[in-house]
mmCIF file of C-alpha atoms in Angstrom:
data_model
loop_
_atom_site.group_PDB
_atom_site.id
_atom_site.type_symbol
_atom_site.label_atom_id
_atom_site.label_comp_id
_atom_site.label_asym_id
_atom_site.label_seq_id
_atom_site.Cartn_x
_atom_site.Cartn_y
_atom_site.Cartn_z
ATOM 1 C CA MET A 3 0.000 0.000 0.000
ATOM 2 C CA SER A 4 2.824 2.402 0.908
ATOM 3 C CA LEU A 5 4.730 1.492 -2.223
ATOM 4 C CA CYS A 6 1.745 2.263 -4.455
ATOM 5 C CA LEU A 7 1.175 5.616 -2.740
ATOM 6 C CA CYS A 8 4.795 6.617 -3.238
ATOM 7 C CA MET A 9 4.734 5.646 -6.903
ATOM 8 C CA GLY A 10 1.556 7.706 -7.398
ATOM 9 C CA LEU A 11 3.193 10.769 -5.862
ATOM 10 C CA LEU A 12 6.231 10.388 -8.063
ATOM 11 C CA LEU A 13 4.076 10.185 -11.188
ATOM 12 C CA THR A 14 1.840 13.153 -10.383
ATOM 13 C CA ALA A 15 4.436 15.591 -9.047
ATOM 14 C CA PRO A 16 5.971 16.534 -12.424
ATOM 15 C CA ARG A 17 2.499 17.100 -13.905
ATOM 16 C CA ALA A 18 1.613 19.548 -11.155
ATOM 17 C CA ARG A 19 4.766 21.526 -11.712
ATOM 18 C CA ALA A 20 4.171 21.632 -15.470
ATOM 19 C CA GLU A 21 0.615 23.060 -15.075
ATOM 20 C CA ALA A 22 1.659 25.841 -12.684
ATOM 21 C CA PRO A 23 1.524 29.303 -14.394
ATOM 22 C CA VAL A 24 4.833 30.978 -15.012
ATOM 23 C CA PRO A 25 4.684 34.732 -14.317
ATOM 24 C CA SER A 26 5.971 36.871 -17.182
ATOM 25 C CA PRO A 27 8.644 39.448 -16.349
ATOM 26 C CA PRO A 28 7.457 43.077 -16.217
ATOM 27 C CA ALA A 29 7.888 45.047 -19.422
ATOM 28 C CA ARG A 30 10.671 47.606 -19.266
ATOM 29 C CA VAL A 31 10.208 50.993 -20.929
ATOM 30 C CA THR A 32 13.548 52.093 -22.295
ATOM 31 C CA ARG A 33 14.768 55.634 -22.815
ATOM 32 C CA GLU A 34 14.533 55.179 -26.581
ATOM 33 C CA VAL A 35 10.888 54.118 -26.297
ATOM 34 C CA CYS A 36 10.139 57.184 -24.146
ATOM 35 C CA ILE A 37 11.721 59.590 -26.642
ATOM 36 C CA LYS A 38 10.013 57.967 -29.623
ATOM 37 C CA SER A 39 6.581 57.985 -27.931
ATOM 38 C CA HIS A 40 7.083 61.623 -26.890
ATOM 39 C CA GLU A 41 7.684 62.680 -30.512
ATOM 40 C CA LEU A 42 5.105 60.399 -32.086
ATOM 41 C CA SER A 43 2.325 61.537 -29.753
ATOM 42 C CA GLN A 44 2.726 65.130 -30.939
ATOM 43 C CA GLU A 45 2.554 64.095 -34.609
ATOM 44 C CA LEU A 46 -0.557 61.988 -34.016
ATOM 45 C CA ARG A 47 -2.277 64.812 -32.162
ATOM 46 C CA LEU A 48 -1.650 67.208 -35.047
ATOM 47 C CA ASP A 49 -3.248 64.623 -37.379
ATOM 48 C CA ASP A 50 -6.369 64.525 -35.131
ATOM 49 C CA LYS A 51 -5.547 60.949 -34.123
ATOM 50 C CA PHE A 52 -6.271 61.518 -30.449
ATOM 51 C CA VAL A 53 -6.808 57.861 -29.557
ATOM 52 C CA GLU A 54 -3.441 56.778 -30.992
ATOM 53 C CA ALA A 55 -1.715 59.801 -29.436
ATOM 54 C CA ARG A 56 -3.011 58.841 -25.977
ATOM 55 C CA ARG A 57 -1.507 55.368 -26.317
ATOM 56 C CA GLU A 58 1.884 56.880 -26.974
ATOM 57 C CA LEU A 59 1.481 59.347 -24.119
ATOM 58 C CA LEU A 60 0.761 56.510 -21.714
ATOM 59 C CA LEU A 61 4.164 55.040 -22.614
ATOM 60 C CA CYS A 62 6.191 58.222 -22.188
ATOM 61 C CA ALA A 63 4.313 59.085 -18.975
ATOM 62 C CA ASP A 64 5.600 55.875 -17.390
ATOM 63 C CA ALA A 65 7.667 56.176 -14.233
ATOM 64 C CA GLN A 66 10.686 54.628 -16.011
ATOM 65 C CA CYS A 67 10.890 57.547 -18.473
ATOM 66 C CA PRO A 68 13.024 60.657 -17.836
ATOM 67 C CA ALA A 69 11.323 63.261 -15.675
ATOM 68 C CA ALA A 70 11.300 65.977 -18.376
ATOM 69 C CA LEU A 71 9.545 63.717 -20.853
ATOM 70 C CA ARG A 72 7.218 62.353 -18.221
ATOM 71 C CA ILE A 73 6.050 65.871 -17.255
ATOM 72 C CA ASP A 74 5.209 66.745 -20.883
ATOM 73 C CA CYS A 75 3.436 63.477 -21.562
ATOM 74 C CA THR A 76 1.390 63.664 -18.363
ATOM 75 C CA ARG A 77 0.234 67.196 -19.143
ATOM 76 C CA TRP A 78 -0.662 66.341 -22.742
ATOM 77 C CA LEU A 79 -2.418 63.213 -21.577
ATOM 78 C CA ASP A 80 -4.637 65.279 -19.268
ATOM 79 C CA GLU A 81 -5.497 67.602 -22.151
ATOM 80 C CA LEU A 82 -6.469 64.752 -24.456
ATOM 81 C CA GLU A 83 -8.632 63.235 -21.724
ATOM 82 C CA THR A 84 -11.067 66.111 -22.197
ATOM 83 C CA LEU A 85 -10.607 66.582 -25.966
ATOM 84 C CA THR A 86 -11.056 62.989 -27.146
ATOM 85 C CA PRO A 87 -14.691 62.352 -28.171
ATOM 86 C CA SER A 88 -16.521 59.340 -26.771
ATOM 87 C CA VAL A 89 -19.619 57.558 -28.003
ATOM 88 C CA LEU A 90 -22.217 55.391 -26.287
ATOM 89 C CA PHE A 91 -23.855 52.913 -28.636
ATOM 90 C CA ALA A 92 -27.423 51.733 -28.099
ATOM 91 C CA ALA A 93 -29.996 49.729 -30.010
ATOM 92 C CA ARG A 94 -33.712 49.207 -29.712
ATOM 93 C CA SER A 95 -36.477 47.212 -31.341
ATOM 94 C CA GLU A 96 -40.169 46.674 -30.791
ATOM 95 C CA ARG A 97 -39.144 44.636 -27.709
ATOM 96 C CA GLY A 98 -37.229 47.538 -26.176
ATOM 97 C CA ASP A 99 -33.459 47.905 -25.625
ATOM 98 C CA GLU A 100 -31.239 45.380 -27.390
ATOM 99 C CA SER A 101 -27.708 44.291 -26.435
ATOM 100 C CA ASP A 102 -26.934 41.435 -28.844
ATOM 101 C CA VAL A 103 -25.782 43.862 -31.540
ATOM 102 C CA GLU A 104 -22.437 44.152 -33.328
ATOM 103 C CA VAL A 105 -21.003 47.623 -33.878
ATOM 104 C CA TRP A 106 -18.608 48.495 -36.690
ATOM 105 C CA VAL A 107 -16.821 51.830 -36.954
ATOM 106 C CA ASP A 108 -15.140 52.697 -40.247
ATOM 107 C CA GLU A 109 -15.256 49.031 -41.344
ATOM 108 C CA GLN A 110 -13.687 47.779 -38.088
ATOM 109 C CA ARG A 111 -15.691 45.840 -35.511
ATOM 110 C CA VAL A 112 -15.427 47.557 -32.141
ATOM 111 C CA TRP A 113 -18.117 45.687 -30.157
ATOM 112 C CA GLU A 114 -19.356 42.109 -30.515
ATOM 113 C CA ARG A 115 -22.306 43.051 -28.324
ATOM 114 C CA LEU A 116 -23.376 46.208 -26.547
ATOM 115 C CA SER A 117 -22.182 46.601 -22.982
ATOM 116 C CA GLY A 118 -23.176 50.162 -22.121
ATOM 117 C CA ARG A 119 -19.554 51.340 -22.010
ATOM 118 C CA ALA A 120 -18.366 54.383 -23.913
ATOM 119 C CA LEU A 121 -15.896 54.114 -26.771
ATOM 120 C CA GLU A 122 -13.353 56.830 -27.502
ATOM 121 C CA LEU A 123 -12.934 57.806 -31.151
ATOM 122 C CA ASN A 124 -10.964 60.409 -33.038
ATOM 123 C CA PRO A 125 -12.703 63.675 -33.947
ATOM 124 C CA GLY A 126 -14.090 63.839 -37.441
ATOM 125 C CA PRO A 127 -16.508 61.851 -39.639
ATOM 126 C CA HIS A 128 -17.218 58.172 -38.988
ATOM 127 C CA GLN A 129 -19.358 55.546 -40.708
ATOM 128 C CA LEU A 130 -21.229 53.284 -38.275
ATOM 129 C CA ARG A 131 -22.839 49.914 -38.901
ATOM 130 C CA PHE A 132 -25.069 47.970 -36.523
ATOM 131 C CA ARG A 133 -25.783 44.283 -37.056
ATOM 132 C CA MET A 134 -28.486 42.310 -35.276
ATOM 133 C CA ALA A 135 -29.435 38.728 -36.054
ATOM 134 C CA GLY A 136 -32.581 38.464 -38.130
ATOM 135 C CA ARG A 137 -32.772 42.206 -38.853
ATOM 136 C CA ALA A 138 -31.579 44.395 -41.669
ATOM 137 C CA GLU A 139 -28.299 46.189 -41.035
ATOM 138 C CA ARG A 140 -28.523 49.764 -39.851
ATOM 139 C CA ARG A 141 -26.036 52.416 -41.008
ATOM 140 C CA GLN A 142 -25.389 55.869 -39.637
ATOM 141 C CA PHE A 143 -22.986 58.740 -40.274
ATOM 142 C CA VAL A 144 -21.684 60.822 -37.379
ATOM 143 C CA LEU A 145 -19.379 63.820 -37.150
ATOM 144 C CA LEU A 146 -17.618 63.901 -33.789
ATOM 145 C CA ARG A 147 -16.194 67.146 -32.424
ATOM 146 C CA GLU A 148 -13.364 67.806 -30.021
ATOM 147 C CA GLY A 149 -14.529 67.542 -26.433
ATOM 148 C CA GLU A 150 -17.819 65.815 -27.355
ATOM 149 C CA ARG A 151 -18.099 63.282 -24.555
ATOM 150 C CA GLY A 152 -20.782 60.677 -24.042
ATOM 151 C CA ARG A 153 -22.618 61.135 -27.316
ATOM 152 C CA VAL A 154 -25.377 58.531 -27.643
ATOM 153 C CA VAL A 155 -25.918 56.913 -31.044
ATOM 154 C CA THR A 156 -28.955 54.633 -31.239
ATOM 155 C CA ALA A 157 -29.777 52.102 -33.937
ATOM 156 C CA ASP A 158 -33.495 51.529 -34.384
ATOM 157 C CA PHE A 159 -34.332 47.970 -35.463
ATOM 158 C CA THR A 160 -38.078 48.475 -35.101
ATOM 159 C CA PRO A 161 -39.806 47.217 -38.260
ATOM 160 C CA ALA A 162 -41.385 49.973 -40.284
ATOM 161 C CA ALA A 163 -45.127 50.048 -39.790
ATOM 162 C CA LYS A 164 -47.083 49.061 -42.880
ATOM 163 C CA ALA A 165 -49.181 51.923 -44.089
ATOM 164 C CA THR A 166 -52.890 51.118 -44.187
ATOM 165 C CA PRO A 167 -54.997 52.962 -46.749
ATOM 166 C CA THR A 168 -57.424 55.389 -45.216
ATOM 167 C CA GLU A 169 -61.039 55.697 -46.222
ATOM 168 C CA ALA A 170 -60.275 58.952 -47.964
ATOM 169 C CA ALA A 171 -57.525 57.321 -50.005
ATOM 170 C CA MET A 172 -59.725 54.345 -50.901
ATOM 171 C CA ALA A 173 -62.682 56.493 -51.969
ATOM 172 C CA PRO A 174 -62.922 57.154 -55.712
ATOM 173 C CA ILE A 175 -61.853 60.593 -56.804
ATOM 174 C CA ARG A 176 -64.742 62.651 -58.107
ATOM 175 C CA MET A 177 -63.891 64.495 -61.273
ATOM 176 C CA THR A 178 -65.502 67.484 -62.894
ATOM 177 C CA ARG A 179 -64.981 69.550 -66.034
ATOM 178 C CA PRO A 180 -65.187 73.207 -65.036
ATOM 179 C CA THR A 181 -65.670 75.786 -67.718
ATOM 180 C CA PRO A 182 -62.475 77.752 -68.387
ATOM 181 C CA PRO A 183 -62.773 81.475 -67.571
ATOM 182 C CA LEU A 184 -61.760 82.342 -71.126
ATOM 183 C CA VAL A 185 -64.954 80.735 -72.374
ATOM 184 C CA TYR A 186 -66.966 83.297 -70.411
ATOM 185 C CA TRP A 187 -64.819 86.126 -71.728
ATOM 186 C CA LEU A 188 -65.212 84.978 -75.330
ATOM 187 C CA GLY A 189 -68.913 84.280 -74.835
ATOM 188 C CA GLY A 190 -69.510 87.753 -73.482
ATOM 189 C CA LEU A 191 -67.473 89.277 -76.279
ATOM 190 C CA SER A 192 -69.457 87.279 -78.810
ATOM 191 C CA LEU A 193 -72.802 88.410 -77.394
ATOM 192 C CA ALA A 194 -71.702 92.031 -77.256
ATOM 193 C CA SER A 195 -70.303 91.912 -80.781
ATOM 194 C CA LEU A 196 -73.431 90.290 -82.238
ATOM 195 C CA ALA A 197 -75.608 92.791 -80.400
ATOM 196 C CA GLY A 198 -73.517 95.627 -81.819
ATOM 197 C CA ALA A 199 -73.637 94.074 -85.282
ATOM 198 C CA ALA A 200 -77.418 93.843 -85.074
ATOM 199 C CA TYR A 201 -77.675 97.435 -83.940
ATOM 200 C CA PHE A 202 -75.389 98.931 -86.591
ATOM 201 C CA GLY A 203 -76.824 96.654 -89.269
ATOM 202 C CA THR A 204 -80.339 97.753 -88.429
ATOM 203 C CA GLU A 205 -79.272 101.398 -88.430
ATOM 204 C CA ALA A 206 -77.623 101.010 -91.819
ATOM 205 C CA LEU A 207 -80.661 99.241 -93.266
ATOM 206 C CA LEU A 208 -83.138 101.843 -91.954
ATOM 207 C CA GLU A 209 -80.981 104.736 -93.111
ATOM 208 C CA ARG A 210 -80.584 103.234 -96.576
ATOM 209 C CA ASN A 211 -84.340 102.770 -96.960
ATOM 210 C CA SER A 212 -84.902 106.322 -95.787
ATOM 211 C CA ALA A 213 -82.349 107.711 -98.241
ATOM 212 C CA ARG A 214 -83.909 105.750 -101.082
ATOM 213 C CA ASP A 215 -87.272 107.369 -100.379
ATOM 214 C CA GLU A 216 -85.960 110.868 -99.785
ATOM 215 C CA CYS A 217 -83.055 111.540 -102.129
ATOM 216 C CA SER A 218 -82.564 108.647 -104.510
ATOM 217 C CA PRO A 219 -80.902 108.534 -106.973
ATOM 218 C CA VAL A 220 -78.766 111.538 -105.874
ATOM 219 C CA CYS A 221 -78.064 111.713 -102.122
ATOM 220 C CA ASP A 222 -75.592 113.657 -100.071
ATOM 221 C CA LYS A 223 -72.153 112.012 -99.922
ATOM 222 C CA SER A 224 -71.874 112.395 -96.138
ATOM 223 C CA ARG A 225 -75.203 110.629 -95.708
ATOM 224 C CA MET A 226 -74.112 107.756 -97.926
ATOM 225 C CA SER A 227 -70.743 107.546 -96.135
ATOM 226 C CA GLY A 228 -72.565 107.190 -92.788
ATOM 227 C CA ILE A 229 -74.689 104.381 -94.189
ATOM 228 C CA ARG A 230 -71.595 102.565 -95.489
ATOM 229 C CA ALA A 231 -69.765 103.064 -92.143
ATOM 230 C CA ASP A 232 -72.661 101.559 -90.199
ATOM 231 C CA ALA A 233 -72.831 98.618 -92.594
ATOM 232 C CA LEU A 234 -69.064 98.028 -92.340
ATOM 233 C CA THR A 235 -69.182 98.232 -88.546
ATOM 234 C CA ALA A 236 -72.022 95.723 -88.501
ATOM 235 C CA ASP A 237 -69.999 93.335 -90.690
ATOM 236 C CA LEU A 238 -66.885 93.638 -88.494
ATOM 237 C CA LEU A 239 -68.798 93.158 -85.274
ATOM 238 C CA GLY A 240 -70.677 90.213 -86.750
ATOM 239 C CA GLY A 241 -67.430 88.538 -87.777
ATOM 240 C CA LEU A 242 -65.913 89.181 -84.352
ATOM 241 C CA GLY A 243 -68.975 87.779 -82.616
ATOM 242 C CA LEU A 244 -69.069 84.614 -84.725
ATOM 243 C CA GLY A 245 -65.312 84.045 -84.330
ATOM 244 C CA SER A 246 -65.448 84.525 -80.556
ATOM 245 C CA ALA A 247 -68.374 82.135 -80.308
ATOM 246 C CA ALA A 248 -66.510 79.474 -82.332
ATOM 247 C CA VAL A 249 -63.392 79.689 -80.155
ATOM 248 C CA ALA A 250 -65.473 79.619 -76.970
ATOM 249 C CA ALA A 251 -67.268 76.506 -78.203
ATOM 250 C CA LEU A 252 -63.982 74.714 -78.926
ATOM 251 C CA LEU A 253 -62.601 75.589 -75.484
ATOM 252 C CA TYR A 254 -65.781 74.391 -73.825
ATOM 253 C CA ILE A 255 -65.850 71.078 -75.701
ATOM 254 C CA ASN A 256 -62.151 70.319 -75.019
ATOM 255 C CA ARG A 257 -62.076 71.492 -71.399
ATOM 256 C CA PRO A 258 -59.996 69.133 -69.136
ATOM 257 C CA SER A 259 -61.237 67.135 -66.148
ATOM 258 C CA VAL A 260 -59.996 68.020 -62.621
ATOM 259 C CA PRO A 261 -60.785 66.715 -59.124
ATOM 260 C CA VAL A 262 -63.867 68.199 -57.538
ATOM 261 C CA THR A 263 -61.822 69.760 -54.725
ATOM 262 C CA LYS A 264 -59.923 71.806 -57.280
ATOM 263 C CA ALA A 265 -62.956 72.909 -59.253
ATOM 264 C CA VAL A 266 -63.583 76.638 -59.443
ATOM 265 C CA THR A 267 -67.018 78.096 -59.949
ATOM 266 C CA HIS A 268 -67.365 81.085 -62.248
ATOM 267 C CA LEU A 269 -70.370 83.194 -63.020
ATOM 268 C CA PRO A 270 -71.042 83.979 -66.689
ATOM 269 C CA PHE A 271 -70.708 87.314 -68.414
ATOM 270 C CA THR A 272 -73.668 89.408 -69.366
ATOM 271 C CA ALA A 273 -73.854 91.832 -72.289
ATOM 272 C CA THR A 274 -75.883 95.050 -72.138
ATOM 273 C CA THR A 275 -76.782 97.593 -74.830
ATOM 274 C CA ASP A 276 -78.835 100.788 -74.717
ATOM 275 C CA GLY A 277 -79.153 101.294 -78.478
ATOM 276 C CA HIS A 278 -76.023 103.463 -78.838
ATOM 277 C CA SER A 279 -73.331 101.483 -76.989
ATOM 278 C CA ALA A 280 -72.649 98.027 -75.562
ATOM 279 C CA TRP A 281 -70.707 96.833 -72.497
ATOM 280 C CA LEU A 282 -69.938 93.677 -70.489
ATOM 281 C CA GLN A 283 -70.763 92.855 -66.904
ATOM 282 C CA TRP A 284 -69.023 89.981 -65.129
ATOM 283 C CA GLY A 285 -69.133 88.398 -61.715
ATOM 284 C CA GLY A 286 -67.660 85.233 -60.279
ATOM 285 C CA ALA A 287 -66.622 83.315 -57.174
ATOM 286 C CA PHE A 288 -63.268 81.555 -56.731
#
């Protein structure tokens, strides 16, 4: 029994020693590393690479670096603490807040899932992508400014609500064919012109009959000129009235259809004559 126990101890002892963790020696920051990090941090800061500059400043602010370099790096590190922007990523769906979401910044994955912790980024423009299983990817563009801390960027994975047609949209559109205003203008002009033509034509006819009875075959030239002027005026007004009526009829026949809500009601023209002159009267509602 004792012999077996001793043999078991001899066989297991080396295995225990082999599984014991071996502590790694502490990293040593050399003078060359301090000088290089001191210079590189300034270049990175001028290029607006605040995150990379802070990594270098952490090296040259180490206690193993020369005091002069360490003072500079510590001061610059404090300045960048307040200037480096930080972002809090969030996501939501119809269930509420979501955490099982991947976050990519400028084509690099920064979070496998959301943890509520802030992420420091360089100032400037950034393209963000959010990925959630079973949902379409969400993309956003952000412009971060110096000193902008704790900015919250939320990806909304809520499905877009399907639009349902309303009763007004489903109802058929009532159409109408309103009369163009020009039809009323031309109609009034036609009536006035025909009325004038009738007047001057009648005057010319009566005056000609009177002259035939009184002075035919030799009548005063001025009297005959007046008869011819009335007849010519009647012809011109008659032609104008017939032409206006024809154009008005064409416009009325070819008038377009419009929705009822856009229809405009117009009142027609009226023509008036007192035997010596003619004029138009018009009224309407818009």
